[in-house]
CSV table of C-alpha atoms and ligand atoms in Angstrom, one decimal:
chain,number,residue,atom,x,y,z
Y,1,MET,CA,-5.1,-10.3,11.7
Y,2,ASN,CA,-2.2,-8.1,10.7
Y,3,ASP,CA,-1.5,-4.3,10.2
Y,4,ILE,CA,0.5,-3.9,7.0
Y,5,LEU,CA,2.5,-0.9,7.8
Y,6,PRO,CA,5.0,1.2,5.8
Y,7,GLY,CA,8.3,-0.2,5.3
Y,8,GLU,CA,6.5,-3.5,4.8
Y,9,VAL,CA,3.6,-2.3,2.3
Y,10,GLU,CA,6.0,-1.5,-0.3
Y,11,THR,CA,6.7,-5.3,-0.6
Y,12,TRP,CA,3.1,-5.9,-1.1
Y,13,GLN,CA,2.6,-3.0,-3.7
Y,14,PHE,CA,5.4,-4.8,-5.5
Y,15,LEU,CA,4.0,-8.2,-5.5
Y,16,GLU,CA,0.6,-6.8,-6.2
Y,17,ALA,CA,1.6,-4.6,-9.4
Y,18,THR,CA,3.8,-7.5,-10.7
Y,19,ALA,CA,0.5,-9.7,-10.8
Y,20,HIS,CA,-1.3,-6.9,-12.8
Y,21,GLU,CA,1.3,-6.8,-15.1
Y,22,VAL,CA,2.0,-10.7,-15.5
Y,23,PHE,CA,-1.7,-12.0,-15.4
Y,24,GLY,CA,-2.1,-8.8,-17.9
Y,25,ALA,CA,0.4,-10.3,-20.4
Y,26,TYR,CA,-1.5,-13.5,-20.3
Y,27,GLY,CA,-5.0,-12.0,-21.2
Y,28,PHE,CA,-6.6,-12.1,-17.7
Y,29,SER,CA,-8.9,-9.1,-16.4
Y,30,GLU,CA,-9.1,-8.2,-13.0
Y,31,ILE,CA,-12.3,-8.8,-11.1
Y,32,ARG,CA,-13.4,-7.3,-7.6
Y,33,ILE,CA,-15.9,-9.4,-5.5
Y,34,PRO,CA,-17.6,-8.6,-1.9
Y,35,ALA,CA,-15.5,-9.7,1.3
Y,36,VAL,CA,-19.0,-11.4,2.0
Y,37,GLU,CA,-21.3,-13.9,0.6
Y,38,LYS,CA,-24.2,-16.1,1.4
Y,39,THR,CA,-22.9,-19.0,3.6
Y,40,GLU,CA,-24.2,-21.7,1.5
Y,41,LEU,CA,-22.2,-20.6,-1.4
Y,42,PHE,CA,-19.2,-21.9,0.6
Y,43,SER,CA,-20.7,-24.8,2.0
Y,44,ARG,CA,-21.9,-26.1,-1.3
Y,45,SER,CA,-18.9,-25.6,-3.1
Y,46,ILE,CA,-16.0,-26.1,-0.9
Y,47,GLY,CA,-17.8,-29.2,0.7
Y,48,GLU,CA,-19.3,-29.7,3.9
Y,49,THR,CA,-17.0,-32.2,5.4
Y,50,THR,CA,-13.7,-29.9,4.5
Y,51,ASP,CA,-11.6,-28.2,7.2
Y,52,ILE,CA,-12.8,-24.8,6.0
Y,53,VAL,CA,-16.4,-25.5,6.4
Y,54,GLU,CA,-16.2,-27.6,9.4
Y,55,LYS,CA,-14.5,-25.4,11.6
Y,56,GLU,CA,-12.7,-22.3,9.6
Y,57,MET,CA,-15.6,-20.1,8.3
Y,58,TYR,CA,-16.6,-16.6,9.9
Y,59,THR,CA,-20.2,-16.9,9.9
Y,60,PHE,CA,-22.7,-14.8,11.3
Y,61,ASP,CA,-26.4,-13.8,10.9
Y,62,ASP,CA,-27.1,-10.5,9.5
Y,63,LYS,CA,-30.1,-8.1,10.8
Y,64,GLY,CA,-32.4,-9.6,8.1
Y,65,GLY,CA,-31.7,-13.2,9.4
Y,66,ASN,CA,-29.5,-14.4,6.3
Y,67,SER,CA,-26.7,-16.7,7.2
Y,68,LEU,CA,-23.4,-14.7,5.7
Y,69,THR,CA,-19.7,-15.7,5.8
Y,70,LEU,CA,-16.4,-13.7,5.4
Y,71,ARG,CA,-15.1,-15.1,2.4
Y,72,PRO,CA,-12.5,-17.9,3.1
Y,73,GLU,CA,-11.5,-18.1,-0.6
Y,74,GLY,CA,-11.7,-16.6,-3.8
Y,75,THR,CA,-12.8,-19.1,-6.4
Y,76,ALA,CA,-16.5,-19.8,-5.3
Y,77,PRO,CA,-17.5,-16.0,-5.1
Y,78,VAL,CA,-15.6,-15.5,-8.8
Y,79,MET,CA,-17.9,-18.3,-10.0
Y,80,ARG,CA,-21.1,-16.8,-8.3
Y,81,SER,CA,-20.2,-13.3,-10.1
Y,82,PHE,CA,-19.4,-14.8,-13.3
Y,83,ILE,CA,-22.9,-16.8,-13.2
Y,84,GLN,CA,-25.0,-13.9,-12.1
Y,85,HIS,CA,-23.3,-11.3,-14.6
Y,86,ARG,CA,-23.6,-14.1,-17.4
Y,87,LEU,CA,-19.7,-13.2,-18.4
Y,88,HIS,CA,-19.8,-16.4,-20.4
Y,89,ASN,CA,-22.1,-14.4,-23.1
Y,90,LEU,CA,-19.2,-11.8,-23.5
Y,91,ASP,CA,-16.5,-14.5,-24.6
Y,92,PRO,CA,-16.5,-18.3,-24.6
Y,93,VAL,CA,-13.3,-18.2,-22.4
Y,94,SER,CA,-13.2,-16.0,-19.4
Y,95,LYS,CA,-9.8,-15.4,-17.7
Y,96,LEU,CA,-10.3,-13.5,-14.4
Y,97,TYR,CA,-7.9,-12.7,-11.5
Y,98,TYR,CA,-8.6,-11.3,-8.1
Y,99,MET,CA,-6.5,-10.2,-5.1
Y,100,GLY,CA,-7.6,-9.3,-1.7
Y,101,PRO,CA,-8.2,-10.6,1.9
Y,102,MET,CA,-9.9,-14.0,2.8
Y,103,PHE,CA,-10.8,-15.0,6.4
Y,104,ARG,CA,-10.3,-18.5,8.4
Y,105,TYR,CA,-10.6,-19.3,11.9
Y,106,GLU,CA,-7.4,-21.0,12.1
Y,107,ARG,CA,-4.6,-21.4,14.8
Y,108,PRO,CA,-2.5,-18.5,13.9
Y,109,GLN,CA,1.3,-19.0,13.4
Y,110,LYS,CA,4.1,-18.2,11.4
Y,111,GLY,CA,2.3,-18.2,7.6
Y,112,ARG,CA,-1.1,-19.0,8.8
Y,113,TYR,CA,-3.5,-16.0,9.7
Y,114,ARG,CA,-7.1,-15.5,10.2
Y,115,GLN,CA,-7.2,-12.6,7.7
Y,116,PHE,CA,-4.9,-13.4,5.0
Y,117,HIS,CA,-4.3,-12.5,1.5
Y,118,GLN,CA,-4.6,-14.1,-1.9
Y,119,ILE,CA,-3.9,-13.4,-5.2
Y,120,GLY,CA,-5.6,-15.8,-7.5
Y,121,ALA,CA,-6.6,-16.6,-11.2
Y,122,GLU,CA,-9.5,-18.2,-12.8
Y,123,VAL,CA,-10.1,-19.4,-16.3
Y,124,LEU,CA,-13.4,-20.5,-17.4
Y,125,GLY,CA,-14.6,-22.2,-20.7
Y,126,VAL,CA,-11.6,-24.5,-21.5
Y,127,GLU,CA,-10.9,-28.1,-21.2
Y,128,ASP,CA,-8.0,-28.3,-23.4
Y,129,ALA,CA,-4.8,-29.4,-21.6
Y,130,LYS,CA,-3.2,-26.3,-23.1
Y,131,ILE,CA,-4.7,-24.0,-20.6
Y,132,ASP,CA,-3.6,-26.0,-17.6
Y,133,ALA,CA,-0.1,-25.6,-18.9
Y,134,GLN,CA,-0.5,-21.9,-19.4
Y,135,VAL,CA,-2.0,-21.4,-16.1
Y,136,LEU,CA,1.0,-23.1,-14.7
Y,137,ALA,CA,3.2,-21.0,-16.9
Y,138,MET,CA,1.7,-17.8,-15.6
Y,139,LEU,CA,2.3,-18.7,-12.0
Y,140,TYR,CA,5.6,-19.9,-12.8
Y,141,GLN,CA,6.5,-16.8,-14.7
Y,142,TYR,CA,4.8,-14.7,-11.6
Y,143,PHE,CA,7.3,-16.3,-9.2
Y,144,CYS,CA,10.6,-15.5,-11.6
Y,145,ARG,CA,9.4,-12.0,-11.8
Y,146,ILE,CA,8.9,-11.5,-8.1
Y,147,GLY,CA,12.3,-13.1,-7.5
Y,148,ILE,CA,11.2,-16.2,-5.5
Y,149,GLU,CA,12.9,-19.3,-6.9
Y,150,ALA,CA,13.1,-21.7,-4.0
Y,151,VAL,CA,9.8,-23.3,-4.7
Y,152,SER,CA,8.8,-26.6,-6.5
Y,153,LEU,CA,5.9,-27.1,-8.6
Y,154,GLN,CA,4.0,-30.4,-7.9
Y,155,VAL,CA,1.3,-31.6,-10.1
Y,156,ASN,CA,-1.3,-34.4,-9.7
Y,157,SER,CA,-4.2,-35.5,-11.2
Y,158,LEU,CA,-7.5,-36.2,-9.0
Y,159,GLY,CA,-9.4,-38.1,-11.7
Y,160,CYS,CA,-13.3,-37.4,-12.4
Y,161,PRO,CA,-16.5,-38.3,-11.7
Y,162,VAL,CA,-15.9,-41.5,-13.8
Y,163,CYS,CA,-12.7,-42.7,-12.4
Y,164,ARG,CA,-12.6,-41.2,-8.7
Y,165,PRO,CA,-15.5,-43.4,-7.4
Y,166,ASN,CA,-13.1,-46.3,-7.8
Y,167,TYR,CA,-10.1,-44.8,-6.4
Y,168,ARG,CA,-12.2,-43.6,-3.6
Y,169,GLN,CA,-13.2,-47.2,-2.8
Y,170,ASN,CA,-9.5,-48.4,-2.9
Y,171,LEU,CA,-8.4,-45.7,-0.7
Y,172,ILE,CA,-11.1,-46.4,1.8
Y,173,GLY,CA,-10.2,-49.8,2.0
Y,174,TYR,CA,-6.5,-48.7,2.5
Y,175,LEU,CA,-7.4,-46.4,5.4
Y,176,GLU,CA,-9.7,-48.9,7.1
Y,177,ALA,CA,-6.7,-51.1,7.4
Y,178,ARG,CA,-4.8,-48.2,9.4
Y,179,LEU,CA,-7.6,-46.6,11.2
Y,180,GLU,CA,-5.8,-46.5,14.5
Y,181,LYS,CA,-3.1,-44.3,13.2
Y,182,LEU,CA,-5.2,-41.7,11.8
Y,183,CYS,CA,-6.2,-38.4,13.8
Y,184,PRO,CA,-9.7,-38.0,15.2
Y,185,ASP,CA,-10.9,-36.0,12.2
Y,186,CYS,CA,-9.9,-38.4,9.7
Y,187,GLN,CA,-11.1,-41.1,11.5
Y,188,ARG,CA,-14.2,-39.6,11.6
Y,189,ARG,CA,-14.4,-38.2,7.9
Y,190,TYR,CA,-12.4,-41.1,6.0
Y,191,GLN,CA,-15.4,-42.7,4.9
Y,192,ASN,CA,-17.3,-39.4,3.5
Y,193,ASN,CA,-14.0,-37.9,2.5
Y,194,PRO,CA,-11.1,-40.2,2.1
Y,195,LEU,CA,-9.2,-37.7,0.1
Y,196,ARG,CA,-9.2,-35.2,2.7
Y,197,VAL,CA,-6.8,-37.6,4.9
Y,198,LEU,CA,-4.2,-37.0,2.0
Y,199,ASP,CA,-4.1,-33.3,2.7
Y,200,CYS,CA,-4.2,-33.7,6.6
Y,201,LYS,CA,-1.6,-31.9,8.4
Y,202,SER,CA,-1.3,-34.2,11.4
Y,203,ALA,CA,1.9,-36.4,11.7
Y,204,GLY,CA,0.2,-39.7,12.2
Y,205,CYS,CA,-1.9,-39.3,8.9
Y,206,LYS,CA,1.0,-38.3,7.1
Y,207,VAL,CA,2.6,-41.4,8.1
Y,208,ALA,CA,-0.6,-43.5,7.5
Y,209,ILE,CA,-0.8,-42.4,4.0
Y,210,ALA,CA,2.9,-43.0,3.0
Y,211,ASP,CA,1.9,-46.1,0.9
Y,212,ALA,CA,-1.6,-45.3,-0.2
Y,213,PRO,CA,-2.9,-46.3,-3.5
Y,214,SER,CA,-2.0,-43.6,-5.9
Y,215,VAL,CA,-4.8,-41.7,-8.0
Y,216,VAL,CA,-3.0,-41.3,-11.4
Y,217,GLU,CA,-2.9,-45.3,-11.3
Y,218,HIS,CA,-6.8,-45.2,-11.2
Y,219,LEU,CA,-7.7,-42.7,-13.9
Y,220,CYS,CA,-9.8,-43.1,-16.8
Y,221,ALA,CA,-8.7,-43.3,-20.3
Y,222,ASP,CA,-9.7,-39.5,-20.6
Y,223,CYS,CA,-8.3,-38.2,-17.4
Y,224,ASP,CA,-5.0,-40.1,-18.2
Y,225,GLN,CA,-4.9,-38.7,-21.7
Y,226,HIS,CA,-5.5,-35.2,-20.2
Y,227,PHE,CA,-3.1,-35.4,-17.7
Y,228,GLU,CA,-0.3,-36.9,-20.1
Y,229,GLN,CA,-1.1,-33.9,-22.3
Y,230,VAL,CA,-0.6,-31.3,-19.5
Y,231,GLN,CA,2.8,-32.8,-18.7
Y,232,LYS,CA,3.6,-32.7,-22.4
Y,233,TYR,CA,2.8,-29.0,-22.5
Y,234,LEU,CA,4.5,-28.1,-19.2
Y,235,GLN,CA,7.9,-29.8,-20.8
Y,236,THR,CA,7.1,-27.9,-24.1
Y,237,LEU,CA,7.2,-24.6,-22.1
Y,238,ASP,CA,10.0,-25.9,-20.1
Y,239,ILE,CA,8.4,-25.4,-16.8
Y,240,PRO,CA,10.1,-27.7,-14.1
Y,241,PHE,CA,7.6,-29.9,-12.0
Y,242,VAL,CA,7.4,-33.0,-10.1
Y,243,LEU,CA,4.7,-35.5,-9.8
Y,244,ASN,CA,3.1,-35.9,-6.6
Y,245,ALA,CA,0.7,-38.7,-6.8
Y,246,ARG,CA,-0.4,-38.4,-3.3
Y,247,MET,CA,-1.3,-34.6,-3.2
Y,248,ALA,CA,-5.1,-34.2,-2.7
Y,249,ARG,CA,-6.6,-30.5,-2.1
Y,250,GLY,CA,-8.6,-29.3,1.0
Y,251,LEU,CA,-11.4,-28.4,-1.5
Y,252,ASP,CA,-14.0,-30.7,-2.7
Y,253,TYR,CA,-14.5,-29.1,-6.0
Y,254,TYR,CA,-11.2,-30.2,-7.6
Y,255,VAL,CA,-11.3,-32.5,-10.4
Y,256,ARG,CA,-8.4,-33.7,-12.9
Y,257,THR,CA,-5.3,-31.4,-12.9
Y,258,THR,CA,-4.3,-30.2,-9.2
Y,259,PHE,CA,-1.2,-28.6,-8.1
Y,260,GLU,CA,0.6,-26.7,-5.3
Y,261,LEU,CA,4.0,-24.3,-5.4
Y,262,VAL,CA,5.8,-25.8,-2.1
Y,263,THR,CA,8.6,-24.6,-0.4
Y,264,ASP,CA,11.2,-25.6,2.5
Y,265,GLN,CA,11.7,-22.1,3.7
Y,266,LEU,CA,8.4,-22.0,5.8
Y,267,GLY,CA,8.4,-24.8,8.2
Y,268,SER,CA,5.0,-26.5,7.9
Y,269,GLN,CA,3.3,-23.7,6.2
Y,270,ASN,CA,5.1,-24.9,3.3
Y,271,ALA,CA,2.5,-24.2,0.2
Y,272,VAL,CA,2.7,-20.8,-1.1
Y,273,ALA,CA,0.4,-21.2,-3.8
Y,274,ALA,CA,-2.3,-23.9,-4.9
Y,275,GLY,CA,-5.0,-24.8,-7.2
Y,276,GLY,CA,-6.5,-27.1,-10.0
Y,277,ARG,CA,-9.4,-27.7,-12.2
Y,278,TYR,CA,-13.1,-27.6,-11.0
Y,279,ASP,CA,-14.8,-28.7,-14.3
Y,280,GLY,CA,-18.1,-29.3,-12.4
Y,281,LEU,CA,-18.3,-26.3,-10.2
Y,282,VAL,CA,-20.0,-23.7,-12.3
Y,283,GLU,CA,-22.8,-25.7,-13.3
Y,284,SER,CA,-23.2,-27.1,-9.6
Y,285,LEU,CA,-23.7,-23.5,-8.7
Y,286,GLY,CA,-26.6,-23.2,-11.2
Y,287,GLY,CA,-24.4,-21.8,-14.3
Y,288,PRO,CA,-23.7,-23.3,-17.6
Y,289,PRO,CA,-21.9,-26.5,-17.6
Y,290,LEU,CA,-18.2,-24.7,-18.1
Y,291,PRO,CA,-14.8,-26.3,-17.1
Y,292,GLY,CA,-12.6,-24.0,-14.8
Y,293,ILE,CA,-9.4,-24.1,-13.7
Y,294,GLY,CA,-7.5,-21.7,-11.2
Y,295,PHE,CA,-5.0,-21.2,-8.4
Y,296,ALA,CA,-4.7,-19.0,-5.3
Y,297,ILE,CA,-1.3,-17.4,-3.8
Y,298,GLY,CA,-0.8,-17.1,-0.2
Y,299,VAL,CA,0.6,-13.3,-0.3
Y,300,GLU,CA,1.8,-13.2,3.5
Y,301,ARG,CA,3.7,-16.5,2.7
Y,302,LEU,CA,5.2,-14.6,-0.1
Y,303,VAL,CA,6.3,-11.6,1.9
Y,304,LEU,CA,7.9,-14.1,4.3
Y,305,MET,CA,10.0,-15.6,1.4
Y,306,LYS,CA,10.9,-12.3,0.4
Y,307,GLY,CA,12.5,-11.8,3.8
Y,308,GLU,CA,15.5,-9.6,3.8
Y,309,GLN,CA,15.0,-8.7,0.0
Y,310,ARG,CA,12.0,-6.5,0.8
Y,311,VAL,CA,11.2,-3.4,-1.3
Y,312,ALA,CA,12.4,-0.5,0.4
Y,313,PRO,CA,10.3,2.5,0.7
Y,314,ALA,CA,10.6,5.5,-1.5
Y,315,THR,CA,12.9,8.3,0.1
Y,316,PRO,CA,12.5,12.0,-0.8
Y,317,GLN,CA,14.5,13.0,-3.9
Y,318,LEU,CA,15.0,16.6,-2.3
Y,319,PHE,CA,14.5,18.1,1.0
Y,320,ILE,CA,14.5,21.9,1.3
Y,321,ALA,CA,15.8,23.3,4.3
Y,322,ALA,CA,14.4,26.9,4.9
Y,323,LEU,CA,15.3,29.5,7.5
Y,324,GLY,CA,12.8,32.4,8.1
Y,325,ASP,CA,9.1,33.1,6.9
Y,326,GLU,CA,10.2,34.1,3.6
Y,327,ALA,CA,12.2,31.4,2.8
Y,328,ALA,CA,9.7,28.9,4.1
Y,329,ASP,CA,7.3,30.5,1.7
Y,330,ARG,CA,9.7,30.1,-1.3
Y,331,ALA,CA,10.3,26.5,-0.1
Y,332,PHE,CA,6.8,25.9,-0.1
Y,333,VAL,CA,6.2,27.1,-3.6
Y,334,LEU,CA,9.2,25.2,-5.0
Y,335,MET,CA,8.3,21.9,-3.1
Y,336,SER,CA,4.8,22.1,-4.4
Y,337,ALA,CA,6.0,22.6,-8.0
Y,338,LEU,CA,8.3,19.8,-7.8
Y,339,GLN,CA,5.6,17.4,-6.2
Y,340,ARG,CA,3.2,18.3,-9.1
Y,341,SER,CA,6.0,17.3,-11.5
Y,342,GLY,CA,6.5,14.0,-9.8
Y,343,VAL,CA,9.4,14.7,-7.6
Y,344,ARG,CA,9.4,13.5,-4.3
Y,345,ALA,CA,10.2,16.8,-2.3
Y,346,GLU,CA,9.7,17.2,1.4
Y,347,MET,CA,10.4,20.5,3.9
Y,348,ASP,CA,10.0,21.2,7.5
Y,349,TYR,CA,6.5,22.4,8.6
Y,350,LEU,CA,7.5,22.9,12.4
Y,351,GLY,CA,9.8,25.8,12.4
Y,352,LYS,CA,12.7,23.8,13.4
Y,353,SER,CA,16.1,24.9,13.5
Y,354,LEU,CA,18.4,24.4,10.3
Y,355,LYS,CA,20.3,21.7,12.4
Y,356,ALA,CA,17.4,19.9,13.0
Y,357,GLN,CA,16.1,20.2,9.7
Y,358,MET,CA,19.3,18.6,8.2
Y,359,ARG,CA,19.0,15.8,10.7
Y,360,ARG,CA,15.4,15.1,9.7
Y,361,ALA,CA,16.8,15.2,6.0
Y,362,ASN,CA,19.3,12.6,7.0
Y,363,LYS,CA,16.7,10.4,8.8
Y,364,LEU,CA,14.4,10.4,5.4
Y,365,HIS,CA,17.6,9.5,3.7
Y,366,ALA,CA,17.1,12.4,1.1
Y,367,ALA,CA,19.1,12.2,-1.8
Y,368,TYR,CA,19.7,16.0,-2.0
Y,369,THR,CA,19.2,19.0,0.1
Y,370,LEU,CA,18.6,22.6,-0.9
Y,371,ILE,CA,19.3,25.3,1.9
Y,372,LEU,CA,17.3,28.4,1.7
Y,373,GLY,CA,18.0,31.3,3.9
Y,374,GLU,CA,17.9,35.0,3.8
Y,375,GLU,CA,21.5,35.2,1.9
Y,376,GLU,CA,20.2,32.9,-0.7
Y,377,LEU,CA,17.1,35.0,-1.1
Y,378,ALA,CA,19.4,37.9,-1.4
Y,379,SER,CA,21.9,36.5,-3.8
Y,380,GLY,CA,19.3,34.6,-5.8
Y,381,LYS,CA,21.5,31.7,-5.5
Y,382,ALA,CA,21.6,28.3,-3.4
Y,383,GLN,CA,23.4,25.3,-2.5
Y,384,LEU,CA,22.3,21.9,-3.6
Y,385,LYS,CA,24.0,19.2,-1.7
Y,386,ASN,CA,24.2,15.7,-2.4
Y,387,MET,CA,23.7,13.7,0.5
Y,388,SER,CA,25.3,10.7,-0.2
Y,389,ASP,CA,28.7,12.2,-1.2
Y,390,GLY,CA,28.6,15.5,0.6
Y,391,SER,CA,29.4,17.4,-2.9
Y,392,GLN,CA,27.5,20.8,-3.2
Y,393,SER,CA,26.7,22.7,-6.2
Y,394,GLN,CA,25.4,26.2,-6.6
Y,395,VAL,CA,22.1,26.8,-8.4
Y,396,ASP,CA,20.1,29.9,-9.6
Y,397,LEU,CA,16.8,30.4,-7.6
Y,398,VAL,CA,15.1,31.8,-10.8
Y,399,GLY,CA,13.9,28.7,-13.0
Y,400,LEU,CA,14.9,26.7,-10.0
Y,401,ALA,CA,12.0,24.2,-10.3
Y,402,ASP,CA,13.1,23.4,-14.0
Y,403,ILE,CA,16.8,22.9,-13.2
Y,404,LEU,CA,16.2,20.5,-10.1
Y,405,LEU,CA,13.8,18.5,-12.4
Y,406,GLN,CA,16.3,17.8,-14.9
Y,407,ARG,CA,19.1,17.1,-12.3
Y,408,LEU,CA,16.5,14.8,-10.1
Y,409,GLN,CA,15.0,13.1,-12.9
Y,410,GLY,CA,17.9,12.8,-15.3
U,501,ATP,P1,-2.6,-24.9,4.1
U,501,ATP,O1,-2.4,-26.3,3.7
U,501,ATP,O2,-1.4,-24.1,4.2
U,501,ATP,O3,-3.6,-24.8,5.1
U,501,ATP,P2,-4.7,-24.6,2.0
U,501,ATP,O4,-4.6,-25.8,1.3
U,501,ATP,O5,-5.7,-24.4,3.2
U,501,ATP,O6,-3.2,-24.3,2.6
U,501,ATP,P3,-5.7,-22.9,-0.1
U,501,ATP,O7,-7.1,-23.2,0.1
U,501,ATP,O8,-5.3,-23.9,-1.3
U,501,ATP,O9,-4.9,-23.3,1.2
U,501,ATP,O10,-5.1,-21.7,-0.4
U,501,ATP,C1,-4.0,-21.2,-1.2
U,501,ATP,C2,-3.0,-20.6,-0.4
U,501,ATP,O11,-3.2,-19.6,0.4
U,501,ATP,C3,-2.2,-21.7,0.3
U,501,ATP,O12,-1.2,-22.1,-0.5
U,501,ATP,C4,-1.4,-20.6,1.3
U,501,ATP,O13,-0.3,-20.0,0.7
U,501,ATP,C5,-2.5,-19.7,1.3
U,501,ATP,N1,-3.1,-19.6,2.8
U,501,ATP,C6,-4.2,-20.6,2.9
U,501,ATP,N2,-4.7,-20.4,4.3
U,501,ATP,C7,-3.7,-19.5,5.0
U,501,ATP,C8,-3.9,-18.6,6.2
U,501,ATP,N3,-4.6,-19.0,7.1
U,501,ATP,N4,-2.9,-17.9,6.4
U,501,ATP,C9,-2.2,-17.1,5.4
U,501,ATP,N5,-2.0,-17.9,3.9
U,501,ATP,C10,-3.1,-18.9,3.7
U,502,MG,MG1,-5.8,-24.9,5.3
């Protein structure tokens, strides 16, 4: 679990602000949900035989004896909230997004942490493939806006309760013939959850599934048509994508369209965002039978990808160096007036020498400094120094806040 310190947090703020802006344009509203839910919400929705539920959840009993879990993902809690507050009564289509920490007990490594952050979006109430394409278009637009282009969008369809059983059976047969190549986890669960093997990170499983039957060849007519439409709309919107017929997802609730944004810049943690349709989920959690689709972006992985192009911290626009108590009081009033107007102004509070104050102004990368001493107070004029080129100009102390405002904001 990481601290996010000044110097890095600016990149986070940029990533979050851009999400608010882009998602807002697509008609999404933010929803804020608790970090803790009843354990059964996750075991019922994500699936008992998934990695998350089998081994990654932070689960504990509270003092009332209820089993609670730190949320490992955002979709199930958003569905719980959606159902509880009957949000479907407000509008037949709900577009929601969230951002915040998620918790999974994983083996920590680059791009994989125990507290990590997701920015996610969900649409409820639309089966039409236009919404699949729109959600992907929004995700794509977000990545364009944050300046991360080294990603590839992989899409697949996992079919539905009509066609998946047939595919599942096929896949089980295929895996059975290659059982000795699978990792112990997959050997144990391939019968109950054969699709999980497609998503397994172990090298042996990856080799074993290389020629596995493809789900898109087993889609029923409805799913086939839906997936065709998704691809058609993606082409209409000029969203580049590749079909990856062997992509499954690590959560059981997905049906039909699924997708991942992958990169080759993060080693084996290659997914920066992932999602898909979960048409039966709301109903299975006790809500109305509404289709849904969504995604989650891993923020830490975005920050890693931003690498050297991180957002620089804001620096003072003006540092006021004051010498003597009277000048310091004057500097204090001036600084406060500028701050009220939104100018990033700074001064010394420690009674340092002029030289030390100038050193600090330099270190803070202040754009300008203003020196106020006895002489300046007496003459009513002071020198404003441009720290990048060293040039100085004389300014009147009367009405100085307004003059500086014009100069610094102009
Ligand atoms: P992975 O295959 O890397 O384990 P996942 O399939 O478990 O990812 P999802 O549950 O789909 O991931 O979550 C969506 C995104 O959240 C991932 O694509 C990834 O960017 C990010 N993510 C998931 N787990 C972690 C983690 N432990 N630390 C950092 N980011 C994570
Ligand atoms: Mg995982």
